[in-house]
Coordinates of C-alpha atoms in Angstrom, one line a residue:
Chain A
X188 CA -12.5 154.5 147.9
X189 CA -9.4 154.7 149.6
X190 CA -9.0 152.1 152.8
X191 CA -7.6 153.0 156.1
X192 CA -5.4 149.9 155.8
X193 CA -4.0 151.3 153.0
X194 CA -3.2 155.0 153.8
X195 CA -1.4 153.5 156.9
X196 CA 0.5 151.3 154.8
X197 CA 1.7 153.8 152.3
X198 CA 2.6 156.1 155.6
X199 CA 4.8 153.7 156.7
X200 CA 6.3 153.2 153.3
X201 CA 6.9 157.4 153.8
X202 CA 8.4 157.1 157.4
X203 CA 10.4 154.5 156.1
X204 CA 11.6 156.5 153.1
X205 CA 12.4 159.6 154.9
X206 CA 14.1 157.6 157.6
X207 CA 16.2 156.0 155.1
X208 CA 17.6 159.9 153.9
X209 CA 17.7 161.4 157.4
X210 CA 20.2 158.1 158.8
X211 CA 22.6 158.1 156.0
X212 CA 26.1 159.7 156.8
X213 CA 26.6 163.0 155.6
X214 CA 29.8 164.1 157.3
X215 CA 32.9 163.1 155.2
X216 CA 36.1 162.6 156.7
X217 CA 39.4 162.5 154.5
X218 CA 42.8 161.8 157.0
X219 CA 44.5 162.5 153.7
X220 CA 43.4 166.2 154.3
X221 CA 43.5 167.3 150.1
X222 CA 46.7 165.9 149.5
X223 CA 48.3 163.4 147.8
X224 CA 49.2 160.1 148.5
X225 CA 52.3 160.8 146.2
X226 CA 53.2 163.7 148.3
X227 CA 52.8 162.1 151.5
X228 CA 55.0 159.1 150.9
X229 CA 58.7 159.5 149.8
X230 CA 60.1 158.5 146.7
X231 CA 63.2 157.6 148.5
X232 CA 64.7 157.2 151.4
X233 CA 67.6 154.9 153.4
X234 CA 68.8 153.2 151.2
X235 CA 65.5 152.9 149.0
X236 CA 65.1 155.2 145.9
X237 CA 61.7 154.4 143.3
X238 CA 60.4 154.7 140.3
X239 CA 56.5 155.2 139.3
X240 CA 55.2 152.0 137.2
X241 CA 52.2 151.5 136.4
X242 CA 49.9 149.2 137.8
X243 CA 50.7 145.5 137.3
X244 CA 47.9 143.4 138.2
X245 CA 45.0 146.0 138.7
X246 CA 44.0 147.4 135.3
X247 CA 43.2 150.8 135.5
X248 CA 42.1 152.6 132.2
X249 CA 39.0 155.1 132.4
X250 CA 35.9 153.6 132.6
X251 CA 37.3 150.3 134.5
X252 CA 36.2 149.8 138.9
X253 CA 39.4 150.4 139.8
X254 CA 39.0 154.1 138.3
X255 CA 35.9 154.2 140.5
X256 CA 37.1 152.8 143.7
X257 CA 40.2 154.1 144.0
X258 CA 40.7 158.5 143.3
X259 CA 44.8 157.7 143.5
X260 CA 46.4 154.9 142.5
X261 CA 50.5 155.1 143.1
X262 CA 52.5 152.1 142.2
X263 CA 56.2 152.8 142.5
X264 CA 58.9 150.1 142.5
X265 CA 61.4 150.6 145.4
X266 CA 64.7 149.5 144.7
X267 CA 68.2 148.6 147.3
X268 CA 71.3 150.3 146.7
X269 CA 72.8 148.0 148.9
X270 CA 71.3 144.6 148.6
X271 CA 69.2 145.2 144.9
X272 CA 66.2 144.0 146.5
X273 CA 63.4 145.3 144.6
X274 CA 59.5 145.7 146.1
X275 CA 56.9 146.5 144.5
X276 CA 54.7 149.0 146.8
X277 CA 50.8 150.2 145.7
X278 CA 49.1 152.7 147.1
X279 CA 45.6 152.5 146.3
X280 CA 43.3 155.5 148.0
X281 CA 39.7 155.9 147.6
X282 CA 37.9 159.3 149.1
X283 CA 34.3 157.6 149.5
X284 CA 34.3 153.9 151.3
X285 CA 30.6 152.8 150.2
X286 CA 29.6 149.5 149.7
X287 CA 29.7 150.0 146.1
X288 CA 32.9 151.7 146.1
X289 CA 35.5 150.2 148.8
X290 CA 38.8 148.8 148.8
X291 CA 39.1 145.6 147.0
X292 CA 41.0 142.7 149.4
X293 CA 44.0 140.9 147.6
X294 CA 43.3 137.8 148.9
X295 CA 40.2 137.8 146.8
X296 CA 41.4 140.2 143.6
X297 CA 44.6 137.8 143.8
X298 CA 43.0 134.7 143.1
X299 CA 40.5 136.4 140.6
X300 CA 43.5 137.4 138.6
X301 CA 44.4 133.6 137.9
X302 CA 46.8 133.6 141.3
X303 CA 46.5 130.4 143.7
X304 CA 47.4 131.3 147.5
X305 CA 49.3 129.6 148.9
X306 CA 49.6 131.1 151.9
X307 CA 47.0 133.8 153.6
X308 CA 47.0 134.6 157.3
X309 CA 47.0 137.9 159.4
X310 CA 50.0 139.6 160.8
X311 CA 51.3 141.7 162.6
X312 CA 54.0 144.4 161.4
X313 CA 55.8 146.4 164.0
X314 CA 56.7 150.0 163.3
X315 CA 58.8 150.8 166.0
X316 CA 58.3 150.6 169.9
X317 CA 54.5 148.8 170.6
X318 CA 53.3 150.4 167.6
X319 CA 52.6 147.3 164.9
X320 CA 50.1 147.3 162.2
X321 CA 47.2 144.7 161.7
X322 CA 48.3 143.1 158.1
X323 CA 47.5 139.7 156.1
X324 CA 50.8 138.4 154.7
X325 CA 49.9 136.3 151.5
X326 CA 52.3 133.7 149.4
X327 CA 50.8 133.9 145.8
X328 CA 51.7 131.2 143.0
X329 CA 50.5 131.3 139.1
X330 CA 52.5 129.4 136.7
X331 CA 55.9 130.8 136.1
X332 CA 55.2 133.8 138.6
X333 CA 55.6 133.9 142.3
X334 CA 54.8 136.5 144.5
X335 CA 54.7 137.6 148.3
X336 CA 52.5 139.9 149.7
X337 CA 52.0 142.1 152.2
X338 CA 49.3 144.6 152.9
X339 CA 46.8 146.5 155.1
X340 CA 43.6 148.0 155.0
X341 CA 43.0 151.4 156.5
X342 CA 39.0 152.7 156.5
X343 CA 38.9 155.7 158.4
X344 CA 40.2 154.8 161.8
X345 CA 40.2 151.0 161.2
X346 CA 42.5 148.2 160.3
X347 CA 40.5 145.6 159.0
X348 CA 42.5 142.2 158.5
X349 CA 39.6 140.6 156.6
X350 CA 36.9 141.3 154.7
X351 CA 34.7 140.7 158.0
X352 CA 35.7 143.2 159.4
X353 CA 36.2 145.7 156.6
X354 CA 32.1 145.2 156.7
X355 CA 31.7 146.3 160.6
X356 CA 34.2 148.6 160.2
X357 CA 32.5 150.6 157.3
X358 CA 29.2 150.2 159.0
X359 CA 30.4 151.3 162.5
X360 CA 31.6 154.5 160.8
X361 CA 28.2 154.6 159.4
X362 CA 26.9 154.6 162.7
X363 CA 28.6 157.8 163.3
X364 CA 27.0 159.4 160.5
X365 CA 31.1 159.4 158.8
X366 CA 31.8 158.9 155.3
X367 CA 35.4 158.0 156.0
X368 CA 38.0 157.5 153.3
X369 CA 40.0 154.4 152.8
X370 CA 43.8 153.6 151.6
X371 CA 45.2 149.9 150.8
X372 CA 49.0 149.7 151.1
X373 CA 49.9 146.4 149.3
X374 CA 54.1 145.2 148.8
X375 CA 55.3 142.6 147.0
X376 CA 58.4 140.7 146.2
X377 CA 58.1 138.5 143.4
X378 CA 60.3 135.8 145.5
X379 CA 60.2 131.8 145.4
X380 CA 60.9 132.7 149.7
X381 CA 57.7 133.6 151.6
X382 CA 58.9 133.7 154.7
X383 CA 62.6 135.7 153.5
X384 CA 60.3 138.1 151.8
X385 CA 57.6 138.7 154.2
X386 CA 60.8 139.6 156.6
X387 CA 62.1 141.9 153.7
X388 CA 58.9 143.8 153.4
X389 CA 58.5 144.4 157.3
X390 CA 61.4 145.8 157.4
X391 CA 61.0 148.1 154.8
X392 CA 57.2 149.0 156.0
X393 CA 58.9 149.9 159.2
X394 CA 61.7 152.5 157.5
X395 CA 58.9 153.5 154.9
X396 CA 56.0 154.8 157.4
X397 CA 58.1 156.2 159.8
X398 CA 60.0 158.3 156.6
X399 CA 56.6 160.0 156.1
X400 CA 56.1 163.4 157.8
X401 CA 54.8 163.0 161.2
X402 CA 51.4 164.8 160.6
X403 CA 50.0 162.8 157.7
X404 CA 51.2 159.2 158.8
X405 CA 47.7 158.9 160.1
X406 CA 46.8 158.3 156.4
X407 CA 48.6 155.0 156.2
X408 CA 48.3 153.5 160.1
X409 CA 45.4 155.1 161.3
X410 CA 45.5 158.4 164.1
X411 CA 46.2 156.5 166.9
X412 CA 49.0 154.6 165.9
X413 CA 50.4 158.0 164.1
X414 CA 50.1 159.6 167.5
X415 CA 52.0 156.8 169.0
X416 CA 54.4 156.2 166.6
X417 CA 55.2 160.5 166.9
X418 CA 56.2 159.9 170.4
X419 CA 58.9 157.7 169.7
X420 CA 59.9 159.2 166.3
X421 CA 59.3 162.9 166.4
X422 CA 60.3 164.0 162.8
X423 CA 60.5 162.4 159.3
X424 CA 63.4 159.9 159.4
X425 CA 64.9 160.0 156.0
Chain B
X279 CA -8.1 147.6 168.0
X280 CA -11.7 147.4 166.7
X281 CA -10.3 146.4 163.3
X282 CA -8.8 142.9 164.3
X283 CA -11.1 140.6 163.4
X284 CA -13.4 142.8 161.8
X285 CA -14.5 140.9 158.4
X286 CA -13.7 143.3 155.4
X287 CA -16.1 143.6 153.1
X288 CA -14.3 145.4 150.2
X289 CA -14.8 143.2 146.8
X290 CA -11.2 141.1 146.4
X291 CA -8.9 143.0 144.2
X292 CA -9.2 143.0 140.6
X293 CA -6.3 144.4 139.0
X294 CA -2.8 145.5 140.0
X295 CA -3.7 149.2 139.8
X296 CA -7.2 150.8 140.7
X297 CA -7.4 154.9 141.3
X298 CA -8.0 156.1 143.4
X299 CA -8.2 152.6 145.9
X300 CA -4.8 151.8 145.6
X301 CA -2.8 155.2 145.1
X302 CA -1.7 155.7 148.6
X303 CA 0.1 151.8 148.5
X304 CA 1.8 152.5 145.3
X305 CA 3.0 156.2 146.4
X306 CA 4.5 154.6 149.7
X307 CA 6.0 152.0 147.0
X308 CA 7.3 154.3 144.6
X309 CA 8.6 157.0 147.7
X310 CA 10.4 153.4 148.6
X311 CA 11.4 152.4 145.2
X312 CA 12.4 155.5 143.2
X313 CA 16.0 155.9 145.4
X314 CA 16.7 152.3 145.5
X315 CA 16.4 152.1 141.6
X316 CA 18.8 155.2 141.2
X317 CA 21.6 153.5 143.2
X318 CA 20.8 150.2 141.2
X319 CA 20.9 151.9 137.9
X320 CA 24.2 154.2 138.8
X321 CA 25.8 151.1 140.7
X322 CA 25.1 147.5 140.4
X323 CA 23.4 147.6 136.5
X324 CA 26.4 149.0 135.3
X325 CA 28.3 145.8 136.4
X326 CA 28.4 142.2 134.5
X327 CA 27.4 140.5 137.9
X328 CA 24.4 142.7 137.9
X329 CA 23.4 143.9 134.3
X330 CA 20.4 141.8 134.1
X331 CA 18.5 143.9 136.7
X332 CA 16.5 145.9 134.8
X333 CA 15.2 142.8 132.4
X334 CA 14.1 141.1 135.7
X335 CA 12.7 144.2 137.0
X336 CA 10.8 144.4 133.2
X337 CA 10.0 140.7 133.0
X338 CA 8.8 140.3 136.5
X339 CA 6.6 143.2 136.3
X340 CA 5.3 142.2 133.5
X341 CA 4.4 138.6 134.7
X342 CA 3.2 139.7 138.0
X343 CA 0.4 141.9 135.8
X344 CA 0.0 139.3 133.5
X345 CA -0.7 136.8 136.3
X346 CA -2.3 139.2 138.1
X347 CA -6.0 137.9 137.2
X348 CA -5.3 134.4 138.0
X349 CA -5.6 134.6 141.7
X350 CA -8.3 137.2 141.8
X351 CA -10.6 134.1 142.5
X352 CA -8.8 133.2 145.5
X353 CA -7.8 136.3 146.2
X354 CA -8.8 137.6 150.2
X355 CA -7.2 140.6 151.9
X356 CA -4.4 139.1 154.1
X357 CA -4.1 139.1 157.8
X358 CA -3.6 142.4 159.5
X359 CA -1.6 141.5 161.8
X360 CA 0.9 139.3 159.5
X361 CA 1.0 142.1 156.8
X362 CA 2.2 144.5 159.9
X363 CA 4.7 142.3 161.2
X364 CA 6.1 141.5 157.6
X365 CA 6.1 145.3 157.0
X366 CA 8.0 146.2 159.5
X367 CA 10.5 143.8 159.5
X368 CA 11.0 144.8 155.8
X369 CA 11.3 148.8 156.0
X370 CA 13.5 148.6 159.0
X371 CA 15.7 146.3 157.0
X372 CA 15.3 149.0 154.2
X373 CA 15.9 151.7 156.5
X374 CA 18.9 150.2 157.4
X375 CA 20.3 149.2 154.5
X376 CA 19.3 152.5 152.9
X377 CA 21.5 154.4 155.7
X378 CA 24.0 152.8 155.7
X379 CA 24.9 151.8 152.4
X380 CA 24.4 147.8 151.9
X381 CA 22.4 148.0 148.9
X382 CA 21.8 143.9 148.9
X383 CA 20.1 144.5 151.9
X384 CA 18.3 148.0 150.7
X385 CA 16.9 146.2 148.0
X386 CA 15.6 142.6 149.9
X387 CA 13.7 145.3 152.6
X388 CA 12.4 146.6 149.3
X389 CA 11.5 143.3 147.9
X390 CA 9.8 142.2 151.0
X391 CA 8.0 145.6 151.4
X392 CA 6.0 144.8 148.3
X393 CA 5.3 141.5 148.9
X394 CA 3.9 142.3 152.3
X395 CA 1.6 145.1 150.5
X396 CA 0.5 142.4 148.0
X397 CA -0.1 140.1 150.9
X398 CA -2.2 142.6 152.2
X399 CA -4.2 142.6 149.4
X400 CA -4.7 139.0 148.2
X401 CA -4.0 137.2 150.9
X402 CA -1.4 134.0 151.2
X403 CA -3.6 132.0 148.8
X404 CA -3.3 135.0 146.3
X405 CA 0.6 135.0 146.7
X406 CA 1.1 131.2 146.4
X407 CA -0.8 131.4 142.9
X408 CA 1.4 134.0 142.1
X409 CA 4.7 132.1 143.3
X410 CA 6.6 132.8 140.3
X411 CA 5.8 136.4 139.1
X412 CA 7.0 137.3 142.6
X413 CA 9.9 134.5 143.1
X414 CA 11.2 136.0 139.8
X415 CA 11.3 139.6 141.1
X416 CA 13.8 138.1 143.8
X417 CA 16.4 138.2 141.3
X418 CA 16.2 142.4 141.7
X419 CA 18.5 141.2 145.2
X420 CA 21.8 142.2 144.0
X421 CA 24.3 139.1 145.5
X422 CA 26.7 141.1 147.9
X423 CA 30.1 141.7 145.9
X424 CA 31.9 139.5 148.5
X425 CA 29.3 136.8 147.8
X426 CA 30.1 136.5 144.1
X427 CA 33.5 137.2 144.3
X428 CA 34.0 133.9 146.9
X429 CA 31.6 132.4 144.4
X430 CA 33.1 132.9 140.9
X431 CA 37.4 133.3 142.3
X432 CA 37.4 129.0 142.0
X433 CA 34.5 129.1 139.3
X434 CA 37.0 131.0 136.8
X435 CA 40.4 129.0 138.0
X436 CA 37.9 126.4 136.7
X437 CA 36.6 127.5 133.4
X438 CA 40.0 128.4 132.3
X439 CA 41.4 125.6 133.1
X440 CA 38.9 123.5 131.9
X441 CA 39.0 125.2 127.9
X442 CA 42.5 125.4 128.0
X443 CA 43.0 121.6 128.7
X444 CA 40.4 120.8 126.0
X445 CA 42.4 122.9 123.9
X446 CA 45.7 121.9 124.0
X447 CA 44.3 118.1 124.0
X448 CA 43.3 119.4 120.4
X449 CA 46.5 120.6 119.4
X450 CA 46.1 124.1 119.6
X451 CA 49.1 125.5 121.5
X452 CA 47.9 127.6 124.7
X453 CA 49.7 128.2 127.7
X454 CA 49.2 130.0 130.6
X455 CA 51.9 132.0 132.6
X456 CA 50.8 134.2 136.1
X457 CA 47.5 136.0 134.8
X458 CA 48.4 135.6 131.3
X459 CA 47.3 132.8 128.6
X460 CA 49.4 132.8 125.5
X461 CA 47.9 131.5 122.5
X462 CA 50.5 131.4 119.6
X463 CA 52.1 134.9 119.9
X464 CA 49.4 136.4 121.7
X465 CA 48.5 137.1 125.1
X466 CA 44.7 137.5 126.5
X467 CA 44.2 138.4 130.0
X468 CA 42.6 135.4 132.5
X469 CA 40.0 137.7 134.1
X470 CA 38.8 139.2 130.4
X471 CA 38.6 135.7 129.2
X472 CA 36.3 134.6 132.3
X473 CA 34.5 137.5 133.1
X474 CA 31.4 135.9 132.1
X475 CA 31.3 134.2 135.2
X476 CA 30.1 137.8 136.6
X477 CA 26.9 136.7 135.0
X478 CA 25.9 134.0 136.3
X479 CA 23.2 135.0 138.3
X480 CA 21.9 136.5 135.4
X481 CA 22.0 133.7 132.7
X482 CA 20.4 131.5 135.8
X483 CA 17.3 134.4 135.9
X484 CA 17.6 134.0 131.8
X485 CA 17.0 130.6 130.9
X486 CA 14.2 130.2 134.4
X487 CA 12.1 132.5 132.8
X488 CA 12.7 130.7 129.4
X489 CA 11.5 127.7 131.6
X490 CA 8.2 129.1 132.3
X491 CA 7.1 131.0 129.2
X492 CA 7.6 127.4 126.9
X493 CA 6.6 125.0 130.0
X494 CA 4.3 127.1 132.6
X495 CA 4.7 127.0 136.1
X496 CA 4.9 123.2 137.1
X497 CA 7.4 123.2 140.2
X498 CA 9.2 120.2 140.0
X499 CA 9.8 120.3 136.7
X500 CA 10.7 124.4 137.2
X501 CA 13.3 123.5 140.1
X502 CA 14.6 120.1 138.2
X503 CA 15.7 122.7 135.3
X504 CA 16.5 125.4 137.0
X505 CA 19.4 123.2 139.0
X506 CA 20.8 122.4 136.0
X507 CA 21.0 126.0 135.2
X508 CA 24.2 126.6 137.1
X509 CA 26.1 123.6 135.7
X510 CA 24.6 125.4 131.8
X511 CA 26.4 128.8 133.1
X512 CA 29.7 127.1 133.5
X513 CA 29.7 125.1 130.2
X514 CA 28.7 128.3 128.7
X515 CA 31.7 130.0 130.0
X516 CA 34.0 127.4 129.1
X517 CA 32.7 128.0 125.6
X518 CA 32.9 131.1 125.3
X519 CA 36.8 130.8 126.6
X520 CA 37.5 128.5 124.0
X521 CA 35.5 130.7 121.3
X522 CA 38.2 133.7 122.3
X523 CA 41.1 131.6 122.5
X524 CA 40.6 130.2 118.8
X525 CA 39.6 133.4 117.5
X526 CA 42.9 134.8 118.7
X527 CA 45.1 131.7 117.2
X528 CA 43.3 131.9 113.6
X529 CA 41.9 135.3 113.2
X530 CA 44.6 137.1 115.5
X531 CA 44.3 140.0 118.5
X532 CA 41.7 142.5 116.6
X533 CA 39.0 140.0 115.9
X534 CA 39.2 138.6 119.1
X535 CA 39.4 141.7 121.3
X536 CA 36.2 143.3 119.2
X537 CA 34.5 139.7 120.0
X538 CA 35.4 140.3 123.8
X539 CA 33.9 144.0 123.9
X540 CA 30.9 143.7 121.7
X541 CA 29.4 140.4 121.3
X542 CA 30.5 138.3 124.0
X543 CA 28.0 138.7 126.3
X544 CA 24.8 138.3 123.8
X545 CA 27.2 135.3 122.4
X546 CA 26.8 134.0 126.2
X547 CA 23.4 134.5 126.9
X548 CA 22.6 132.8 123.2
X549 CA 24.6 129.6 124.2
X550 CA 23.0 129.2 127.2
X551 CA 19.5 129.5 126.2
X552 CA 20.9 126.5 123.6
X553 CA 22.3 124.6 126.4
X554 CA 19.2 124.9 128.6
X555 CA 16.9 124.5 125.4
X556 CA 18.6 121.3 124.5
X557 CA 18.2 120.1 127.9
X558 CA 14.6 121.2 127.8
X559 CA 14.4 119.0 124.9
X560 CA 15.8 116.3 125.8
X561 CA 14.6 115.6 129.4
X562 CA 11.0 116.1 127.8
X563 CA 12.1 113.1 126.2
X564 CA 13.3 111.3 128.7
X565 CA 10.9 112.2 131.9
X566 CA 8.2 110.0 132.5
X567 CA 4.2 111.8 131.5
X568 CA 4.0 112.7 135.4
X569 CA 6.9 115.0 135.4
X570 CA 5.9 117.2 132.7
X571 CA 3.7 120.7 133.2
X572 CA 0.0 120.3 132.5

């Protein structure tokens, strides 16, 4: 005999299934509109010219997460003419932010890779005008290796400074029934001078994002900055 | 509301699965179960941190049937009114997680689901006598990635640490430079040679249900062992680190690296079932009569 109790109780277990597939996101939303991140962002310009390298401290053969997370990895080394400064920039952009598949913070991956941090704190960078970006600036010591960081986090129209926040940003997107996409612009000096680099790399953020065509700097700051940041610098300045 | 407080009458249960009684729980189950277990087999099995799922999925199963019989004598339907409450605060956690993508929480609404339904059936008497079938099945949960990662990031500066000092106490000349360790003329990445931290969770699940096949379920003794289970990972890891780095000095790059991708894990899993069976041994020893399991 089949109970009452029970047929209410697998019911629920249906409503509860069926609510589950009828809440989840459906709509995905890519800022990077199809392209890609190597055509969006300039090999060179200023005084800045690159070359692609491959990934340093991420390794990304087939099969490994970051294959998974990430749909374009582009590490390129920028290099000075002028004062032979070199910085290492990586691109990391992933199409589907999930909780499976989202970006990976350096602060943690850093440390994982056999790094002690030395220093970790947010920041801010400023672009040009009141436009800044939300960053965490990291100082980065292994044996024999030092290394200062500088990065943000872009999930669709957020800029999560820590992994708090990445979490309410992904699910506030959720909310909107978005699948949004996700970038992680990382630069690093490997410098004995945290506080000379991190000045370096702000710099060079600042002539980098605002070198990149008006239309898809969304993809590295976010819409509302880009739309700012279009106001006071109307075409690509390269 | 005529039902609350209404006596049932049904005879307790007698067996996990009865047709056609108890087909419309374990549809609402399985409608529950079927998606999380895709996104656990295409996600979080796949990983180190999470490859023991399926044996705790197998092994708790198992048990919980096995068990099963055991607390038919005590056995009474649970409350209404407490199997409600823990059922809905289950699927909306579910629900949620479901939608939105935070399979930890997905799967705990899942876990709780079932024990509410079992609740329903043999009451809180019935579910204490089954405390470790079901406490086992826990260990479906998958830790969320920013859990383990805060977790194991000082576990493996640890661990490497730790075999590397040993080793060059013995003379064996290893170095470590950025996210590098030299040994001799060979290099061997940090976060190859500790990825068995990712399974931590997973040797822990290992050696508790090693716990309660050989020594039944007495909890004190249980908990007392399954402490020491943590502290068993990380000497297990620290040998295993040493084990690579030595294969690399005497037998070079090739034998190492095929140890890495093939055997390392079973080579984990058997050293810790060692570890906690030597324990086992000894604190039987040791422990005064009162401690041990009927």
């Amino acid at each position: 005999m089949i109970a009452r109790r029970d047929l209410i109780i697998g019911g629920a277990c249906a409503v509860a299934a069926a609510a589950g597939v009828a809440l989840k996101p459906h709509r995905e939303v890519r800022l990077l509109n199809g392209l890609k991140m190597a055509e969006v962002v300039p090999p060179a310009f200023g005084r800045w010219t690159s070359e692609d390298v491959g990934d340093p401290l991420a390794i990304n053969g087939k099969g490994t997460l970051a294959a998974a997370i990430y749909n374009e990895l582009l590490v390129r080394v920028y290099s000075n003419a002028a004062t032979g400064t070199q910085i290492t920039s990586l691109l990391a952009y992933g199409g589907k932010q999930s909780d499976d598949l989202q970006l990976h913070r350096p602060e943690i991956c850093y440390p994982a890779f056999g790094y002690a941090l030395v220093r970790n704190e947010p920041t801010a960078l400023p672009i040009a005008g009141q436009v800044a970006v939300p960053a965490r600036r990291l100082a980065a010591a292994a044996e024999g290796r030092n290394e200062s960081v500088v990065y943000w986090s872009r999930i669709g129209e957020f800029l999560p400074q820590d992994g708090g926040q990445q979490r309410s940003a992904r699910l506030q997107i959720s909310l909107h029934g978005i699948i949004a996409d996700g970038l992680l612009s990382r630069f690093s000096i490997a410098g004995d001078y945290p506080e000379h680099d991190w000045k370096t790399i702000g710099a060079f953020v600042a002539e980098l994002v605002t070198a990149v065509r008006p239309d898809m700097r969304k993809v590295l700051i976010g819409s509302q900055r880009a739309s700012e940041l279009q106001r006071l610098a109307p075409t690509a300045q390269a | 509301m005529a039902e609350v407080g209404h006596v049932d009458v049904r005879p307790p249960a007698t067996s996990l699965f009865v047709l056609p009684r108890d087909l419309p729980l374990w549809a609402g189950l399985a409608l529950l179960a079927v998606p999380t277990l895709q996104s656990l087999g295409g996600q979080v099995w796949t990983k180190e941190s999470g490859a023991h799922g399926p044996i705790v999925l197998a092994v708790g199963a198992w048990l919980l049937a096995r068990e099963f019989p055991k607390a038919r004598p005590i056995a009474k339907p649970g409350a209404l009114w407490a199997t409600a409450v823990g059922l809905l605060l289950s699927l909306s956690l579910y629900v949620f997680g479901r939608a939105f993508d935070f399979i930890s929480l997905e799967v705990v609404g899942l876990y709780f689901a079932g024990v509410a339904i079992l609740y329903s059936r043999i009451g809180y008497r019935g579910l204490v006598k089954l405390w470790f079938p079901v406490g086992y099945l826990a260990f479906l949960a998958p830790p969320p990635g920013w859990f383990m990662d805060q977790l194991t990031a000082p576990l493996k500066q640890f661990v490497s640490w730790a075999a590397m000092s040993m080793l060059s106490t013995a003379g064996v000349p290893v170095d470590r430079e950025g996210v590098t360790i030299y040994v001799a003329s060979y290099r061997l990445l940090v976060e190859d040679a500790c990825a068995g931290m990712n399974s931590i969770v997973g040797l822990v699940a290992v050696s508790l249900l090693y716990i309660y096949l050989l020594r039944g379920s007495n909890l004190r003794y249980a908990t007392l062992l399954a402490a020491a289970t943590i502290p068993i990972a990380i000497v297990g890891n620290i040998i295993r680190i040493m084990t690579l780095i030595l294969l690399t000095y005497f037998f070079g790059d090739a034998v190492a690296q095929g140890f890495l991708h093939e055997t390392a894990g079973l080579f984990l899993f058997a050293v810790d079932l060692l570890l906690v069976f030597a324990l086992d041994q000894a604190l039987w020893r040791v422990l005064p009569k009162s401690w041990r399991p009927a």
